[in-house]
Amino acid sequence: MKIHGQPHRAIEADHERRIARIVDQTVLPHEVAWRELETLEDAAEAIVAMRVRGAPLIGATAAFGMFFALREDASDAAMQHARAALHATRPTAVNLRWALDRVILAVASFAPENRAEAAWSEALAICEEDVRTNHAIGRHALELFRSLQAKKADPSAPLNIMTHCNAGWIACVDWGTAISPIYQAHDAGMKVHVWVSETRPRGQGASLTAWELREHGVPHTLIVDNNAGHLIQRGLVDLVIVGADRVTAQGDVANKIGTYLKALAAKEHDVPFYVAIPLSTIDWTMTDGVRDIPIEQRSAREVTHIPGLNAQGHREEVLIAPAGTPARNDGFDVTPARFVSALVTEHGAVEASAKALAGLRARV
Ligand code: MRU
């Protein structure tokens, strides 16, 4: 997608120097700062500090991290050390484990001197696949958008889409998952309007989704997270679409904290609630998501403080609670499958159920 009209990907490979470049998401939307990753430590730090975030991009960054590690030392021990270091960066997004295992599988049969090159190729392949996959997810979800548009009392009115967190191109390599169909709808001339929930505490909706949509010219309105139920109840939302960090084999969905509340409101008011995911986000080893998906616990400071730009244009963080207030900060929640109208994958939309997912797995 584009930044200031120029095409970019959220992670770009420099073939000559064998490094990767990322957009540092911690300073968006106020600054577009590119950062070079060239060591295992750089890749791990970028994930931990959330310079990169979003399940698919975490996976792609970790794949480059494996290459950086193997370029230094391609022994089995070093490979396992790198895997463990990268795997420990963030606990919820399963694409991380998926990408690490994929690189290891791709390089394991090579002699150590050839492993780094094989890892580089695999990291590139993961990135290219991500772009194709997300484009396909967008195509399939666009069909759902079109049928909802046709059912509107006034089909010439914009389709009102609500999303949460950031599942756009900056959370992936390109296109995004939940935002991919929005870009494709807009590019096809369909009238869409997006309700962007700010996504406290990290504000991925306000700082990333609103930024992406603005760069692409897609009409949108920023809301506080607590406004979602009210808008759904008033009939101002035609559908909700979000991404996911992990989906279990029975279709339970872990996504950014606040997703579950939107799903509850959508169910109550018969508004479709879609989850856009690549198959790499499905954890086939897990069934009960509420019980088993590890939920990242984040710093209390993200709750008690809010960062932003001050009147002088300098980055600042302000305290919004009495000093020392105890705070809890769950990074994700789990929406049980029964609240999900469909999972939209690169292979089409499927019911969020063990049977439908097993069928899809057998088919692809
Ligand atoms: O904590 P984050 O910002 O990494 O959480 C990201 C999300 O919850 C996204 O919505 C999810 O990964 C889908 S990304 C296409």
PDB file of N, CA and C in Angstrom, residues 210-293:
ATOM      1  N   ALA A 210      -6.505   4.482  11.514  1.00  0.00           N
ATOM      2  CA  ALA A 210      -6.934   5.801  11.010  1.00  0.00           C
ATOM      3  C   ALA A 210      -5.880   6.370  10.057  1.00  0.00           C
ATOM      4  N   TRP A 211      -4.618   6.139  10.373  1.00  0.00           N
ATOM      5  CA  TRP A 211      -3.528   6.623   9.505  1.00  0.00           C
ATOM      6  C   TRP A 211      -3.552   5.938   8.150  1.00  0.00           C
ATOM      7  N   GLU A 212      -3.672   4.591   8.190  1.00  0.00           N
ATOM      8  CA  GLU A 212      -3.721   3.832   6.919  1.00  0.00           C
ATOM      9  C   GLU A 212      -4.886   4.266   6.041  1.00  0.00           C
ATOM     10  N   LEU A 213      -6.061   4.358   6.654  1.00  0.00           N
ATOM     11  CA  LEU A 213      -7.259   4.681   5.866  1.00  0.00           C
ATOM     12  C   LEU A 213      -7.150   6.087   5.286  1.00  0.00           C
ATOM     13  N   ARG A 214      -6.582   6.985   6.059  1.00  0.00           N
ATOM     14  CA  ARG A 214      -6.395   8.354   5.578  1.00  0.00           C
ATOM     15  C   ARG A 214      -5.424   8.382   4.391  1.00  0.00           C
ATOM     16  N   GLU A 215      -4.333   7.634   4.529  1.00  0.00           N
ATOM     17  CA  GLU A 215      -3.342   7.583   3.429  1.00  0.00           C
ATOM     18  C   GLU A 215      -3.976   7.062   2.141  1.00  0.00           C
ATOM     19  N   HIS A 216      -4.964   6.178   2.290  1.00  0.00           N
ATOM     20  CA  HIS A 216      -5.595   5.567   1.123  1.00  0.00           C
ATOM     21  C   HIS A 216      -6.874   6.293   0.701  1.00  0.00           C
ATOM     22  N   GLY A 217      -7.288   7.270   1.486  1.00  0.00           N
ATOM     23  CA  GLY A 217      -8.485   8.041   1.124  1.00  0.00           C
ATOM     24  C   GLY A 217      -9.805   7.339   1.402  1.00  0.00           C
ATOM     25  N   VAL A 218      -9.797   6.405   2.360  1.00  0.00           N
ATOM     26  CA  VAL A 218     -11.048   5.693   2.684  1.00  0.00           C
ATOM     27  C   VAL A 218     -11.790   6.476   3.781  1.00  0.00           C
ATOM     28  N   PRO A 219     -13.075   6.832   3.556  1.00  0.00           N
ATOM     29  CA  PRO A 219     -13.828   7.562   4.584  1.00  0.00           C
ATOM     30  C   PRO A 219     -13.910   6.776   5.894  1.00  0.00           C
ATOM     31  N   HIS A 220     -13.634   7.452   6.987  1.00  0.00           N
ATOM     32  CA  HIS A 220     -13.653   6.770   8.286  1.00  0.00           C
ATOM     33  C   HIS A 220     -13.914   7.770   9.401  1.00  0.00           C
ATOM     34  N   THR A 221     -14.321   7.248  10.556  1.00  0.00           N
ATOM     35  CA  THR A 221     -14.567   8.080  11.737  1.00  0.00           C
ATOM     36  C   THR A 221     -13.979   7.358  12.936  1.00  0.00           C
ATOM     37  N   LEU A 222     -13.204   8.083  13.708  1.00  0.00           N
ATOM     38  CA  LEU A 222     -12.600   7.505  14.917  1.00  0.00           C
ATOM     39  C   LEU A 222     -13.600   7.588  16.065  1.00  0.00           C
ATOM     40  N   ILE A 223     -13.723   6.496  16.815  1.00  0.00           N
ATOM     41  CA  ILE A 223     -14.612   6.498  17.986  1.00  0.00           C
ATOM     42  C   ILE A 223     -13.842   5.967  19.199  1.00  0.00           C
ATOM     43  N   VAL A 224     -14.325   6.295  20.386  1.00  0.00           N
ATOM     44  CA  VAL A 224     -13.728   5.650  21.561  1.00  0.00           C
ATOM     45  C   VAL A 224     -14.278   4.225  21.602  1.00  0.00           C
ATOM     46  N   ASP A 225     -13.549   3.337  22.207  1.00  0.00           N
ATOM     47  CA  ASP A 225     -13.947   1.929  22.215  1.00  0.00           C
ATOM     48  C   ASP A 225     -15.374   1.744  22.754  1.00  0.00           C
ATOM     49  N   ASN A 226     -15.717   2.529  23.766  1.00  0.00           N
ATOM     50  CA  ASN A 226     -17.019   2.353  24.409  1.00  0.00           C
ATOM     51  C   ASN A 226     -18.201   2.805  23.559  1.00  0.00           C
ATOM     52  N   ASN A 227     -17.941   3.413  22.415  1.00  0.00           N
ATOM     53  CA  ASN A 227     -19.024   3.869  21.542  1.00  0.00           C
ATOM     54  C   ASN A 227     -19.590   2.739  20.674  1.00  0.00           C
ATOM     55  N   ALA A 228     -18.881   1.635  20.605  1.00  0.00           N
ATOM     56  CA  ALA A 228     -19.239   0.584  19.644  1.00  0.00           C
ATOM     57  C   ALA A 228     -20.648   0.042  19.845  1.00  0.00           C
ATOM     58  N   GLY A 229     -20.997  -0.317  21.090  1.00  0.00           N
ATOM     59  CA  GLY A 229     -22.311  -0.897  21.360  1.00  0.00           C
ATOM     60  C   GLY A 229     -23.424   0.060  20.965  1.00  0.00           C
ATOM     61  N   HIS A 230     -23.237   1.309  21.278  1.00  0.00           N
ATOM     62  CA  HIS A 230     -24.252   2.328  20.973  1.00  0.00           C
ATOM     63  C   HIS A 230     -24.479   2.423  19.459  1.00  0.00           C
ATOM     64  N   LEU A 231     -23.406   2.456  18.690  1.00  0.00           N
ATOM     65  CA  LEU A 231     -23.548   2.580  17.230  1.00  0.00           C
ATOM     66  C   LEU A 231     -24.211   1.335  16.634  1.00  0.00           C
ATOM     67  N   ILE A 232     -23.849   0.186  17.172  1.00  0.00           N
ATOM     68  CA  ILE A 232     -24.448  -1.064  16.675  1.00  0.00           C
ATOM     69  C   ILE A 232     -25.944  -1.055  17.005  1.00  0.00           C
ATOM     70  N   GLN A 233     -26.286  -0.688  18.216  1.00  0.00           N
ATOM     71  CA  GLN A 233     -27.698  -0.652  18.651  1.00  0.00           C
ATOM     72  C   GLN A 233     -28.525   0.318  17.806  1.00  0.00           C
ATOM     73  N   ARG A 234     -27.911   1.427  17.383  1.00  0.00           N
ATOM     74  CA  ARG A 234     -28.637   2.433  16.595  1.00  0.00           C
ATOM     75  C   ARG A 234     -28.749   2.078  15.105  1.00  0.00           C
ATOM     76  N   GLY A 235     -28.229   0.925  14.724  1.00  0.00           N
ATOM     77  CA  GLY A 235     -28.327   0.528  13.313  1.00  0.00           C
ATOM     78  C   GLY A 235     -27.323   1.237  12.424  1.00  0.00           C
ATOM     79  N   LEU A 236     -26.250   1.747  13.029  1.00  0.00           N
ATOM     80  CA  LEU A 236     -25.273   2.503  12.240  1.00  0.00           C
ATOM     81  C   LEU A 236     -24.086   1.653  11.796  1.00  0.00           C
ATOM     82  N   VAL A 237     -24.201   0.360  12.025  1.00  0.00           N
ATOM     83  CA  VAL A 237     -23.110  -0.557  11.656  1.00  0.00           C
ATOM     84  C   VAL A 237     -23.705  -1.704  10.837  1.00  0.00           C
ATOM     85  N   ASP A 238     -23.215  -1.888   9.618  1.00  0.00           N
ATOM     86  CA  ASP A 238     -23.724  -2.984   8.766  1.00  0.00           C
ATOM     87  C   ASP A 238     -22.969  -4.282   9.006  1.00  0.00           C
ATOM     88  N   LEU A 239     -21.726  -4.168   9.417  1.00  0.00           N
ATOM     89  CA  LEU A 239     -20.942  -5.368   9.730  1.00  0.00           C
ATOM     90  C   LEU A 239     -19.738  -4.982  10.562  1.00  0.00           C
ATOM     91  N   VAL A 240     -19.251  -5.955  11.311  1.00  0.00           N
ATOM     92  CA  VAL A 240     -17.991  -5.773  12.041  1.00  0.00           C
ATOM     93  C   VAL A 240     -16.998  -6.741  11.414  1.00  0.00           C
ATOM     94  N   ILE A 241     -15.778  -6.270  11.177  1.00  0.00           N
ATOM     95  CA  ILE A 241     -14.736  -7.187  10.685  1.00  0.00           C
ATOM     96  C   ILE A 241     -13.439  -6.874  11.422  1.00  0.00           C
ATOM     97  N   VAL A 242     -12.829  -7.937  11.950  1.00  0.00           N
ATOM     98  CA  VAL A 242     -11.574  -7.793  12.695  1.00  0.00           C
ATOM     99  C   VAL A 242     -10.583  -8.862  12.214  1.00  0.00           C
ATOM    100  N   GLY A 243      -9.345  -8.706  12.608  1.00  0.00           N
ATOM    101  CA  GLY A 243      -8.346  -9.746  12.360  1.00  0.00           C
ATOM    102  C   GLY A 243      -8.273 -10.649  13.581  1.00  0.00           C
ATOM    103  N   ALA A 244      -7.235 -11.445  13.676  1.00  0.00           N
ATOM    104  CA  ALA A 244      -7.067 -12.300  14.858  1.00  0.00           C
ATOM    105  C   ALA A 244      -5.602 -12.633  15.053  1.00  0.00           C
ATOM    106  N   ASP A 245      -5.275 -12.933  16.286  1.00  0.00           N
ATOM    107  CA  ASP A 245      -3.909 -13.338  16.629  1.00  0.00           C
ATOM    108  C   ASP A 245      -3.783 -14.851  16.743  1.00  0.00           C
ATOM    109  N   ARG A 246      -4.908 -15.479  17.059  1.00  0.00           N
ATOM    110  CA  ARG A 246      -4.920 -16.946  17.099  1.00  0.00           C
ATOM    111  C   ARG A 246      -6.379 -17.397  17.032  1.00  0.00           C
ATOM    112  N   VAL A 247      -6.627 -18.395  16.196  1.00  0.00           N
ATOM    113  CA  VAL A 247      -7.965 -18.984  16.100  1.00  0.00           C
ATOM    114  C   VAL A 247      -7.793 -20.467  16.367  1.00  0.00           C
ATOM    115  N   THR A 248      -8.629 -21.014  17.220  1.00  0.00           N
ATOM    116  CA  THR A 248      -8.463 -22.439  17.542  1.00  0.00           C
ATOM    117  C   THR A 248      -9.151 -23.317  16.496  1.00  0.00           C
ATOM    118  N   ALA A 249      -8.915 -24.620  16.621  1.00  0.00           N
ATOM    119  CA  ALA A 249      -9.485 -25.574  15.665  1.00  0.00           C
ATOM    120  C   ALA A 249     -11.012 -25.618  15.736  1.00  0.00           C
ATOM    121  N   GLN A 250     -11.594 -25.065  16.810  1.00  0.00           N
ATOM    122  CA  GLN A 250     -13.072 -25.007  16.840  1.00  0.00           C
ATOM    123  C   GLN A 250     -13.588 -23.599  16.523  1.00  0.00           C
ATOM    124  N   GLY A 251     -12.681 -22.685  16.174  1.00  0.00           N
ATOM    125  CA  GLY A 251     -13.109 -21.369  15.703  1.00  0.00           C
ATOM    126  C   GLY A 251     -13.179 -20.278  16.758  1.00  0.00           C
ATOM    127  N   ASP A 252     -12.628 -20.506  17.944  1.00  0.00           N
ATOM    128  CA  ASP A 252     -12.558 -19.431  18.944  1.00  0.00           C
ATOM    129  C   ASP A 252     -11.463 -18.453  18.516  1.00  0.00           C
ATOM    130  N   VAL A 253     -11.713 -17.177  18.763  1.00  0.00           N
ATOM    131  CA  VAL A 253     -10.848 -16.136  18.194  1.00  0.00           C
ATOM    132  C   VAL A 253     -10.196 -15.281  19.274  1.00  0.00           C
ATOM    133  N   ALA A 254      -8.864 -15.296  19.329  1.00  0.00           N
ATOM    134  CA  ALA A 254      -8.167 -14.340  20.201  1.00  0.00           C
ATOM    135  C   ALA A 254      -7.803 -13.131  19.358  1.00  0.00           C
ATOM    136  N   ASN A 255      -8.220 -11.990  19.804  1.00  0.00           N
ATOM    137  CA  ASN A 255      -7.854 -10.737  19.124  1.00  0.00           C
ATOM    138  C   ASN A 255      -7.730  -9.653  20.187  1.00  0.00           C
ATOM    139  N   LYS A 256      -7.342  -8.484  19.753  1.00  0.00           N
ATOM    140  CA  LYS A 256      -7.063  -7.375  20.674  1.00  0.00           C
ATOM    141  C   LYS A 256      -8.182  -7.171  21.688  1.00  0.00           C
ATOM    142  N   ILE A 257      -7.794  -6.858  22.896  1.00  0.00           N
ATOM    143  CA  ILE A 257      -8.758  -6.648  23.980  1.00  0.00           C
ATOM    144  C   ILE A 257      -9.873  -5.677  23.520  1.00  0.00           C
ATOM    145  N   GLY A 258     -11.097  -6.077  23.766  1.00  0.00           N
ATOM    146  CA  GLY A 258     -12.231  -5.256  23.320  1.00  0.00           C
ATOM    147  C   GLY A 258     -12.982  -5.885  22.166  1.00  0.00           C
ATOM    148  N   THR A 259     -12.375  -6.873  21.528  1.00  0.00           N
ATOM    149  CA  THR A 259     -13.033  -7.536  20.396  1.00  0.00           C
ATOM    150  C   THR A 259     -14.301  -8.269  20.856  1.00  0.00           C
ATOM    151  N   TYR A 260     -14.182  -8.949  21.986  1.00  0.00           N
ATOM    152  CA  TYR A 260     -15.296  -9.762  22.499  1.00  0.00           C
ATOM    153  C   TYR A 260     -16.550  -8.910  22.731  1.00  0.00           C
ATOM    154  N   LEU A 261     -16.354  -7.724  23.319  1.00  0.00           N
ATOM    155  CA  LEU A 261     -17.516  -6.852  23.576  1.00  0.00           C
ATOM    156  C   LEU A 261     -18.208  -6.468  22.269  1.00  0.00           C
ATOM    157  N   LYS A 262     -17.440  -6.243  21.226  1.00  0.00           N
ATOM    158  CA  LYS A 262     -18.040  -5.892  19.933  1.00  0.00           C
ATOM    159  C   LYS A 262     -18.829  -7.085  19.384  1.00  0.00           C
ATOM    160  N   ALA A 263     -18.270  -8.278  19.573  1.00  0.00           N
ATOM    161  CA  ALA A 263     -18.954  -9.482  19.077  1.00  0.00           C
ATOM    162  C   ALA A 263     -20.275  -9.688  19.823  1.00  0.00           C
ATOM    163  N   LEU A 264     -20.275  -9.431  21.135  1.00  0.00           N
ATOM    164  CA  LEU A 264     -21.513  -9.577  21.919  1.00  0.00           C
ATOM    165  C   LEU A 264     -22.577  -8.611  21.420  1.00  0.00           C
ATOM    166  N   ALA A 265     -22.189  -7.380  21.215  1.00  0.00           N
ATOM    167  CA  ALA A 265     -23.155  -6.366  20.757  1.00  0.00           C
ATOM    168  C   ALA A 265     -23.655  -6.717  19.360  1.00  0.00           C
ATOM    169  N   ALA A 266     -22.753  -7.183  18.505  1.00  0.00           N
ATOM    170  CA  ALA A 266     -23.140  -7.526  17.129  1.00  0.00           C
ATOM    171  C   ALA A 266     -24.153  -8.670  17.144  1.00  0.00           C
ATOM    172  N   LYS A 267     -23.916  -9.679  17.981  1.00  0.00           N
ATOM    173  CA  LYS A 267     -24.827 -10.831  18.063  1.00  0.00           C
ATOM    174  C   LYS A 267     -26.214 -10.371  18.517  1.00  0.00           C
ATOM    175  N   GLU A 268     -26.247  -9.543  19.545  1.00  0.00           N
ATOM    176  CA  GLU A 268     -27.517  -9.065  20.101  1.00  0.00           C
ATOM    177  C   GLU A 268     -28.344  -8.342  19.032  1.00  0.00           C
ATOM    178  N   HIS A 269     -27.651  -7.654  18.116  1.00  0.00           N
ATOM    179  CA  HIS A 269     -28.375  -6.830  17.145  1.00  0.00           C
ATOM    180  C   HIS A 269     -28.330  -7.411  15.728  1.00  0.00           C
ATOM    181  N   ASP A 270     -27.986  -8.687  15.614  1.00  0.00           N
ATOM    182  CA  ASP A 270     -27.980  -9.365  14.306  1.00  0.00           C
ATOM    183  C   ASP A 270     -27.104  -8.695  13.268  1.00  0.00           C
ATOM    184  N   VAL A 271     -25.993  -8.174  13.726  1.00  0.00           N
ATOM    185  CA  VAL A 271     -25.033  -7.559  12.798  1.00  0.00           C
ATOM    186  C   VAL A 271     -23.943  -8.597  12.537  1.00  0.00           C
ATOM    187  N   PRO A 272     -23.617  -8.888  11.270  1.00  0.00           N
ATOM    188  CA  PRO A 272     -22.580  -9.898  11.012  1.00  0.00           C
ATOM    189  C   PRO A 272     -21.234  -9.510  11.634  1.00  0.00           C
ATOM    190  N   PHE A 273     -20.592 -10.501  12.220  1.00  0.00           N
ATOM    191  CA  PHE A 273     -19.284 -10.295  12.857  1.00  0.00           C
ATOM    192  C   PHE A 273     -18.291 -11.235  12.169  1.00  0.00           C
ATOM    193  N   TYR A 274     -17.452 -10.674  11.323  1.00  0.00           N
ATOM    194  CA  TYR A 274     -16.517 -11.484  10.534  1.00  0.00           C
ATOM    195  C   TYR A 274     -15.099 -11.377  11.097  1.00  0.00           C
ATOM    196  N   VAL A 275     -14.361 -12.469  10.968  1.00  0.00           N
ATOM    197  CA  VAL A 275     -12.958 -12.479  11.378  1.00  0.00           C
ATOM    198  C   VAL A 275     -12.124 -12.883  10.167  1.00  0.00           C
ATOM    199  N   ALA A 276     -11.236 -11.996   9.753  1.00  0.00           N
ATOM    200  CA  ALA A 276     -10.421 -12.235   8.551  1.00  0.00           C
ATOM    201  C   ALA A 276      -9.059 -12.778   8.969  1.00  0.00           C
ATOM    202  N   ILE A 277      -8.741 -13.976   8.491  1.00  0.00           N
ATOM    203  CA  ILE A 277      -7.469 -14.608   8.916  1.00  0.00           C
ATOM    204  C   ILE A 277      -6.813 -15.427   7.803  1.00  0.00           C
ATOM    205  N   PRO A 278      -5.501 -15.398   7.779  1.00  0.00           N
ATOM    206  CA  PRO A 278      -4.814 -16.406   6.956  1.00  0.00           C
ATOM    207  C   PRO A 278      -4.837 -17.733   7.716  1.00  0.00           C
ATOM    208  N   LEU A 279      -4.681 -18.835   7.005  1.00  0.00           N
ATOM    209  CA  LEU A 279      -4.690 -20.139   7.699  1.00  0.00           C
ATOM    210  C   LEU A 279      -3.552 -20.240   8.720  1.00  0.00           C
ATOM    211  N   SER A 280      -2.496 -19.444   8.517  1.00  0.00           N
ATOM    212  CA  SER A 280      -1.372 -19.491   9.462  1.00  0.00           C
ATOM    213  C   SER A 280      -1.756 -18.970  10.846  1.00  0.00           C
ATOM    214  N   THR A 281      -2.928 -18.377  10.986  1.00  0.00           N
ATOM    215  CA  THR A 281      -3.381 -17.881  12.293  1.00  0.00           C
ATOM    216  C   THR A 281      -4.168 -18.950  13.048  1.00  0.00           C
ATOM    217  N   ILE A 282      -4.423 -20.080  12.381  1.00  0.00           N
ATOM    218  CA  ILE A 282      -5.157 -21.149  13.077  1.00  0.00           C
ATOM    219  C   ILE A 282      -4.178 -22.041  13.837  1.00  0.00           C
ATOM    220  N   ASP A 283      -4.468 -22.207  15.100  1.00  0.00           N
ATOM    221  CA  ASP A 283      -3.669 -23.106  15.933  1.00  0.00           C
ATOM    222  C   ASP A 283      -4.425 -24.429  16.020  1.00  0.00           C
ATOM    223  N   TRP A 284      -4.004 -25.377  15.196  1.00  0.00           N
ATOM    224  CA  TRP A 284      -4.719 -26.657  15.094  1.00  0.00           C
ATOM    225  C   TRP A 284      -4.524 -27.501  16.337  1.00  0.00           C
ATOM    226  N   THR A 285      -3.585 -27.099  17.205  1.00  0.00           N
ATOM    227  CA  THR A 285      -3.326 -27.901  18.416  1.00  0.00           C
ATOM    228  C   THR A 285      -4.285 -27.530  19.549  1.00  0.00           C
ATOM    229  N   MET A 286      -5.062 -26.496  19.359  1.00  0.00           N
ATOM    230  CA  MET A 286      -5.917 -26.001  20.449  1.00  0.00           C
ATOM    231  C   MET A 286      -7.380 -26.035  20.059  1.00  0.00           C
ATOM    232  N   THR A 287      -8.239 -26.331  21.008  1.00  0.00           N
ATOM    233  CA  THR A 287      -9.687 -26.269  20.720  1.00  0.00           C
ATOM    234  C   THR A 287     -10.360 -25.162  21.532  1.00  0.00           C
ATOM    235  N   ASP A 288     -10.303 -25.275  22.861  1.00  0.00           N
ATOM    236  CA  ASP A 288     -11.015 -24.305  23.700  1.00  0.00           C
ATOM    237  C   ASP A 288     -10.159 -23.046  23.895  1.00  0.00           C
ATOM    238  N   GLY A 289     -10.509 -22.009  23.152  1.00  0.00           N
ATOM    239  CA  GLY A 289      -9.689 -20.794  23.171  1.00  0.00           C
ATOM    240  C   GLY A 289      -9.766 -20.040  24.476  1.00  0.00           C
ATOM    241  N   VAL A 290     -10.955 -20.002  25.090  1.00  0.00           N
ATOM    242  CA  VAL A 290     -11.114 -19.247  26.342  1.00  0.00           C
ATOM    243  C   VAL A 290     -10.225 -19.887  27.415  1.00  0.00           C
ATOM    244  N   ARG A 291     -10.170 -21.195  27.393  1.00  0.00           N
ATOM    245  CA  ARG A 291      -9.386 -21.906  28.408  1.00  0.00           C
ATOM    246  C   ARG A 291      -7.887 -21.878  28.104  1.00  0.00           C
ATOM    247  N   ASP A 292      -7.532 -22.017  26.829  1.00  0.00           N
ATOM    248  CA  ASP A 292      -6.135 -22.354  26.531  1.00  0.00           C
ATOM    249  C   ASP A 292      -5.272 -21.283  25.851  1.00  0.00           C
ATOM    250  N   ILE A 293      -5.870 -20.309  25.195  1.00  0.00           N
ATOM    251  CA  ILE A 293      -5.001 -19.350  24.475  1.00  0.00           C
ATOM    252  C   ILE A 293      -4.275 -18.463  25.487  1.00  0.00           C
TER     253      ILE A 293
END
